Every structure is written in structure tokens, then in C-alpha cells.
Amino acid sequence: MPRERGRPRTFDIDHALDRAVEIFWKHGYQDASLHELTEAMGLSKPSLYAAFGDKEALYLKGLQRYLSLLIGRHAGKLNDEPEGRKALDGFLRSLAAMLADPALPGGCFIINGTADCGGSTIPASVEMALREALQGTETMVLERLVRAEKDGQLPAGMTPHAMAALFGSLIAGLGVQAKSGADLAKLTMVIEAAMAVWPN
């Protein structure tokens, strides 16, 4: 059997990608430099390109990594609880805890990224992926609210689509507030005020 050419990779791809996520999460696509990325990932530029492609491809891989983290941490809160109000409240509180975690970059990777959209320096593929990710979060909430409606749990006069739009806006707002330095207590206060539209 012929030998493979080139030296084998000697780094943990997932670990390197996690470090890239941190840089993009903190600085956004536009302001994250290749120097910062290679330093954080512990890679040379040739190794980065060989493993992940260019900056655009790396960002898209990082976004998918973040989404897997988001879904893995929080989707269970939304889907496993049979009572709709408790499910949504638990999901929002779990999300707020991550957004306000001082060990993580401030705010939400997706919300931080969409704030940069519309500029000429943001690739169309990045902008589209961010908008799809943002819509995907609202769709996940909508699907849970549709289930709650079928179970007769929604408050009178409210529809799943109206509530999903409301809580989608809330999630975006939580991300912005967390990026601006709001702590968990403040985010929780906002969640409790919003949940008042769905009385116990």
C-alpha cells in the first residue's frame, strides 16, 4: 500500500475549531483577524487553510459548531418538558445562563454576527447562514408552541406564530443585552416579564 504524503495532523480539530468559535463569537466575522485566529487555534496559516479552508469556510464551520452546542445544551429544555409554559420558560432561562456566563464571550454568537450583516465585507454565504440560524431558533420555538396549542395549553387569543415572533424577538434582545454587559439577574427579570403573557 502506498504511503500517504505529507505529515499527519498533530492537533485536535474540534479543540482548534472551538478556539476559532471563541474568536468569532467575541469579534464577529469582520473584526476577527487571521493572526488572532491562528494564535488562538495554535496553527500556522497553511495548517489552518489545509484543515478548514479560508476564513469564510472556517466561520461557517464555527457557526455549525456553535449551533450544535446551542441545540445540545438547550433543546432538551424545550422539547422534553410536557407542559408548554414550563418548557419555554426553562429554555429561555437555560439560554440566558449561557449568554451571561462570564467564562464565555459576551452575548450570542448568532446575534453578534447578524449585527455585522449588511456590510460589504461580510460574505453572502456568512450572512445567509447567520440569518438561517436566527430563523432556525424561532422555528424551534414555534414547533414547541404548535405542540402546546394542540395540547390546549396556549393562553386565549394567542397563536403559535404570534408567540414565536414575540419570543424570537426576546431571544435576540437577550443576546444584545448580554453583549452589553447585562448579568443573569437582569436577563431573568426580562424573561419573567415576557412570560407574563402566558399566565400559569
Tab-separated table of C-alpha atoms in Angstrom:
chain	number	residue	atom	x	y	z
A	1	MET	CA	0.000	0.000	0.000
A	2	PRO	CA	1.475	3.403	-0.898
A	3	ARG	CA	2.328	5.711	1.968
A	4	GLU	CA	0.308	8.883	2.428
A	5	ARG	CA	2.196	12.010	1.546
A	6	GLY	CA	2.674	14.836	3.988
A	7	ARG	CA	2.849	14.906	7.735
A	8	PRO	CA	-0.175	13.686	9.686
A	9	ARG	CA	-2.187	16.222	11.638
A	10	THR	CA	-0.965	16.534	15.194
A	11	PHE	CA	-3.708	18.775	16.577
A	12	ASP	CA	-7.246	18.262	17.820
A	13	ILE	CA	-9.548	19.616	15.118
A	14	ASP	CA	-12.515	20.047	17.461
A	15	HIS	CA	-10.392	21.903	20.017
A	16	ALA	CA	-8.979	24.189	17.330
A	17	LEU	CA	-12.478	24.871	15.999
A	18	ASP	CA	-13.702	25.705	19.494
A	19	ARG	CA	-10.945	28.305	19.797
A	20	ALA	CA	-11.984	29.789	16.448
A	21	VAL	CA	-15.592	29.956	17.649
A	22	GLU	CA	-14.441	31.969	20.673
A	23	ILE	CA	-12.640	34.498	18.466
A	24	PHE	CA	-15.542	34.868	16.026
A	25	TRP	CA	-18.017	34.989	18.924
A	26	LYS	CA	-16.075	37.812	20.546
A	27	HIS	CA	-15.121	39.851	17.481
A	28	GLY	CA	-17.530	38.860	14.708
A	29	TYR	CA	-16.511	37.846	11.196
A	30	GLN	CA	-15.192	41.191	10.057
A	31	ASP	CA	-13.016	42.049	13.059
A	32	ALA	CA	-11.566	38.579	13.682
A	33	SER	CA	-8.118	38.648	12.102
A	34	LEU	CA	-6.275	35.645	10.734
A	35	HIS	CA	-3.472	36.424	13.182
A	36	GLU	CA	-5.873	36.191	16.138
A	37	LEU	CA	-7.388	33.002	14.750
A	38	THR	CA	-4.087	31.226	14.158
A	39	GLU	CA	-2.780	32.309	17.578
A	40	ALA	CA	-5.893	31.066	19.368
A	41	MET	CA	-6.031	27.828	17.393
A	42	GLY	CA	-2.311	27.143	17.724
A	43	LEU	CA	-1.954	26.716	13.968
A	44	SER	CA	0.073	28.233	11.185
A	45	LYS	CA	-1.848	29.817	8.328
A	46	PRO	CA	-1.028	26.910	5.970
A	47	SER	CA	-2.277	24.405	8.564
A	48	LEU	CA	-5.463	26.415	9.101
A	49	TYR	CA	-6.179	26.546	5.374
A	50	ALA	CA	-5.382	22.860	4.952
A	51	ALA	CA	-7.708	21.803	7.771
A	52	PHE	CA	-10.575	24.270	7.463
A	53	GLY	CA	-10.279	26.254	4.246
A	54	ASP	CA	-10.297	30.040	4.157
A	55	LYS	CA	-11.696	32.421	6.776
A	56	GLU	CA	-15.194	32.209	5.310
A	57	ALA	CA	-15.210	28.402	5.424
A	58	LEU	CA	-13.806	28.435	8.963
A	59	TYR	CA	-16.549	30.811	10.124
A	60	LEU	CA	-19.269	28.616	8.627
A	61	LYS	CA	-17.801	25.548	10.344
A	62	GLY	CA	-17.634	27.529	13.581
A	63	LEU	CA	-21.268	28.551	13.258
A	64	GLN	CA	-22.293	24.908	12.861
A	65	ARG	CA	-20.208	24.053	15.920
A	66	TYR	CA	-21.973	26.770	17.916
A	67	LEU	CA	-25.387	25.575	16.749
A	68	SER	CA	-24.607	22.038	17.894
A	69	LEU	CA	-23.653	23.481	21.298
A	70	LEU	CA	-26.820	25.587	21.403
A	71	ILE	CA	-29.097	22.692	20.493
A	72	GLY	CA	-27.252	20.233	22.710
A	73	ARG	CA	-27.479	22.467	25.759
A	74	HIS	CA	-30.944	23.894	25.387
A	75	ALA	CA	-33.195	21.898	23.044
A	76	GLY	CA	-33.931	19.332	25.739
A	77	LYS	CA	-35.343	22.068	27.956
A	78	LEU	CA	-37.766	22.967	25.197
A	79	ASN	CA	-38.762	19.515	23.994
A	80	ASP	CA	-38.625	17.181	26.986
A	81	GLU	CA	-40.916	19.083	29.361
A	82	PRO	CA	-44.575	18.150	28.614
A	83	GLU	CA	-46.052	21.407	29.923
A	84	GLY	CA	-45.574	24.096	27.288
A	85	ARG	CA	-45.123	27.095	29.548
A	86	LYS	CA	-42.557	25.334	31.730
A	87	ALA	CA	-40.753	24.155	28.602
A	88	LEU	CA	-40.416	27.644	27.148
A	89	ASP	CA	-39.511	29.199	30.491
A	90	GLY	CA	-36.841	26.560	31.112
A	91	PHE	CA	-35.443	27.020	27.608
A	92	LEU	CA	-35.196	30.796	27.996
A	93	ARG	CA	-33.579	30.554	31.431
A	94	SER	CA	-31.078	27.982	30.184
A	95	LEU	CA	-30.242	30.212	27.228
A	96	ALA	CA	-29.874	33.262	29.481
A	97	ALA	CA	-27.464	31.373	31.739
A	98	MET	CA	-25.227	30.702	28.741
A	99	LEU	CA	-25.492	34.259	27.431
A	100	ALA	CA	-24.464	35.673	30.817
A	101	ASP	CA	-21.751	33.091	31.533
A	102	PRO	CA	-18.571	35.088	32.296
A	103	ALA	CA	-16.460	32.174	31.066
A	104	LEU	CA	-17.858	32.633	27.541
A	105	PRO	CA	-17.618	35.556	25.111
A	106	GLY	CA	-20.424	38.037	25.692
A	107	GLY	CA	-23.830	37.624	24.115
A	108	CYS	CA	-24.806	35.158	21.413
A	109	PHE	CA	-22.586	34.110	18.509
A	110	ILE	CA	-25.541	34.361	16.109
A	111	ILE	CA	-26.893	37.701	17.356
A	112	ASN	CA	-23.401	39.198	17.486
A	113	GLY	CA	-22.818	38.020	13.931
A	114	THR	CA	-26.083	39.311	12.489
A	115	ALA	CA	-25.260	42.769	13.862
A	116	ASP	CA	-22.447	42.883	11.275
A	117	CYS	CA	-24.657	41.804	8.376
A	118	GLY	CA	-25.359	44.241	5.582
A	119	GLY	CA	-21.763	45.375	5.247
A	120	SER	CA	-19.854	44.862	2.013
A	121	THR	CA	-17.093	42.943	3.818
A	122	ILE	CA	-19.390	40.152	5.029
A	123	PRO	CA	-19.590	37.279	2.504
A	124	ALA	CA	-23.090	36.477	1.278
A	125	SER	CA	-22.739	32.876	2.455
A	126	VAL	CA	-21.963	34.025	6.006
A	127	GLU	CA	-24.851	36.482	6.072
A	128	MET	CA	-27.273	33.857	4.758
A	129	ALA	CA	-26.082	31.224	7.247
A	130	LEU	CA	-26.487	33.627	10.172
A	131	ARG	CA	-29.994	34.633	9.133
A	132	GLU	CA	-30.958	30.978	8.684
A	133	ALA	CA	-29.565	30.167	12.135
A	134	LEU	CA	-31.544	33.015	13.693
A	135	GLN	CA	-34.703	31.876	11.936
A	136	GLY	CA	-33.997	28.302	12.976
A	137	THR	CA	-34.114	29.259	16.648
A	138	GLU	CA	-37.506	30.911	16.194
A	139	THR	CA	-38.730	27.884	14.223
A	140	MET	CA	-37.677	25.587	17.075
A	141	VAL	CA	-39.740	27.714	19.474
A	142	LEU	CA	-42.659	27.784	17.025
A	143	GLU	CA	-42.737	23.996	16.753
A	144	ARG	CA	-42.923	23.707	20.533
A	145	LEU	CA	-45.726	26.279	20.679
A	146	VAL	CA	-47.692	24.419	17.996
A	147	ARG	CA	-47.422	21.337	20.178
A	148	ALA	CA	-48.629	23.347	23.182
A	149	GLU	CA	-51.592	24.614	21.170
A	150	LYS	CA	-52.559	21.056	20.226
A	151	ASP	CA	-52.431	20.183	23.921
A	152	GLY	CA	-54.731	23.109	24.726
A	153	GLN	CA	-52.061	24.955	26.703
A	154	LEU	CA	-51.737	28.324	24.947
A	155	PRO	CA	-53.358	31.389	26.512
A	156	ALA	CA	-56.633	32.557	24.994
A	157	GLY	CA	-56.247	34.838	21.999
A	158	MET	CA	-52.626	33.875	21.308
A	159	THR	CA	-51.413	31.922	18.289
A	160	PRO	CA	-48.186	29.920	17.987
A	161	HIS	CA	-46.887	32.219	15.235
A	162	ALA	CA	-47.538	35.400	17.226
A	163	MET	CA	-45.902	33.976	20.325
A	164	ALA	CA	-42.935	32.610	18.353
A	165	ALA	CA	-42.366	36.067	16.851
A	166	LEU	CA	-42.575	37.615	20.323
A	167	PHE	CA	-40.157	35.187	21.926
A	168	GLY	CA	-37.862	35.220	18.892
A	169	SER	CA	-37.528	38.971	19.396
A	170	LEU	CA	-36.985	38.367	23.101
A	171	ILE	CA	-34.145	35.926	22.417
A	172	ALA	CA	-32.471	38.442	20.102
A	173	GLY	CA	-32.881	41.132	22.747
A	174	LEU	CA	-31.372	38.921	25.434
A	175	GLY	CA	-28.328	38.413	23.233
A	176	VAL	CA	-27.901	42.148	22.694
A	177	GLN	CA	-28.307	42.913	26.397
A	178	ALA	CA	-25.832	40.203	27.391
A	179	LYS	CA	-23.303	41.562	24.888
A	180	SER	CA	-23.751	44.969	26.528
A	181	GLY	CA	-22.937	43.529	29.948
A	182	ALA	CA	-26.332	42.589	31.406
A	183	ASP	CA	-25.989	39.931	34.089
A	184	LEU	CA	-28.121	36.847	34.617
A	185	ALA	CA	-30.364	38.603	37.138
A	186	LYS	CA	-31.323	41.254	34.585
A	187	LEU	CA	-31.871	38.724	31.800
A	188	THR	CA	-34.038	36.650	34.136
A	189	MET	CA	-36.101	39.722	35.017
A	190	VAL	CA	-36.742	40.341	31.312
A	191	ILE	CA	-37.752	36.705	30.788
A	192	GLU	CA	-40.177	36.808	33.703
A	193	ALA	CA	-41.783	39.978	32.337
A	194	ALA	CA	-42.185	38.414	28.885
A	195	MET	CA	-43.597	35.176	30.295
A	196	ALA	CA	-46.409	37.222	31.870
A	197	VAL	CA	-48.202	36.945	28.509
A	198	TRP	CA	-48.591	33.231	29.312
A	199	PRO	CA	-50.151	33.077	32.787
A	200	ASN	CA	-49.734	29.970	34.916
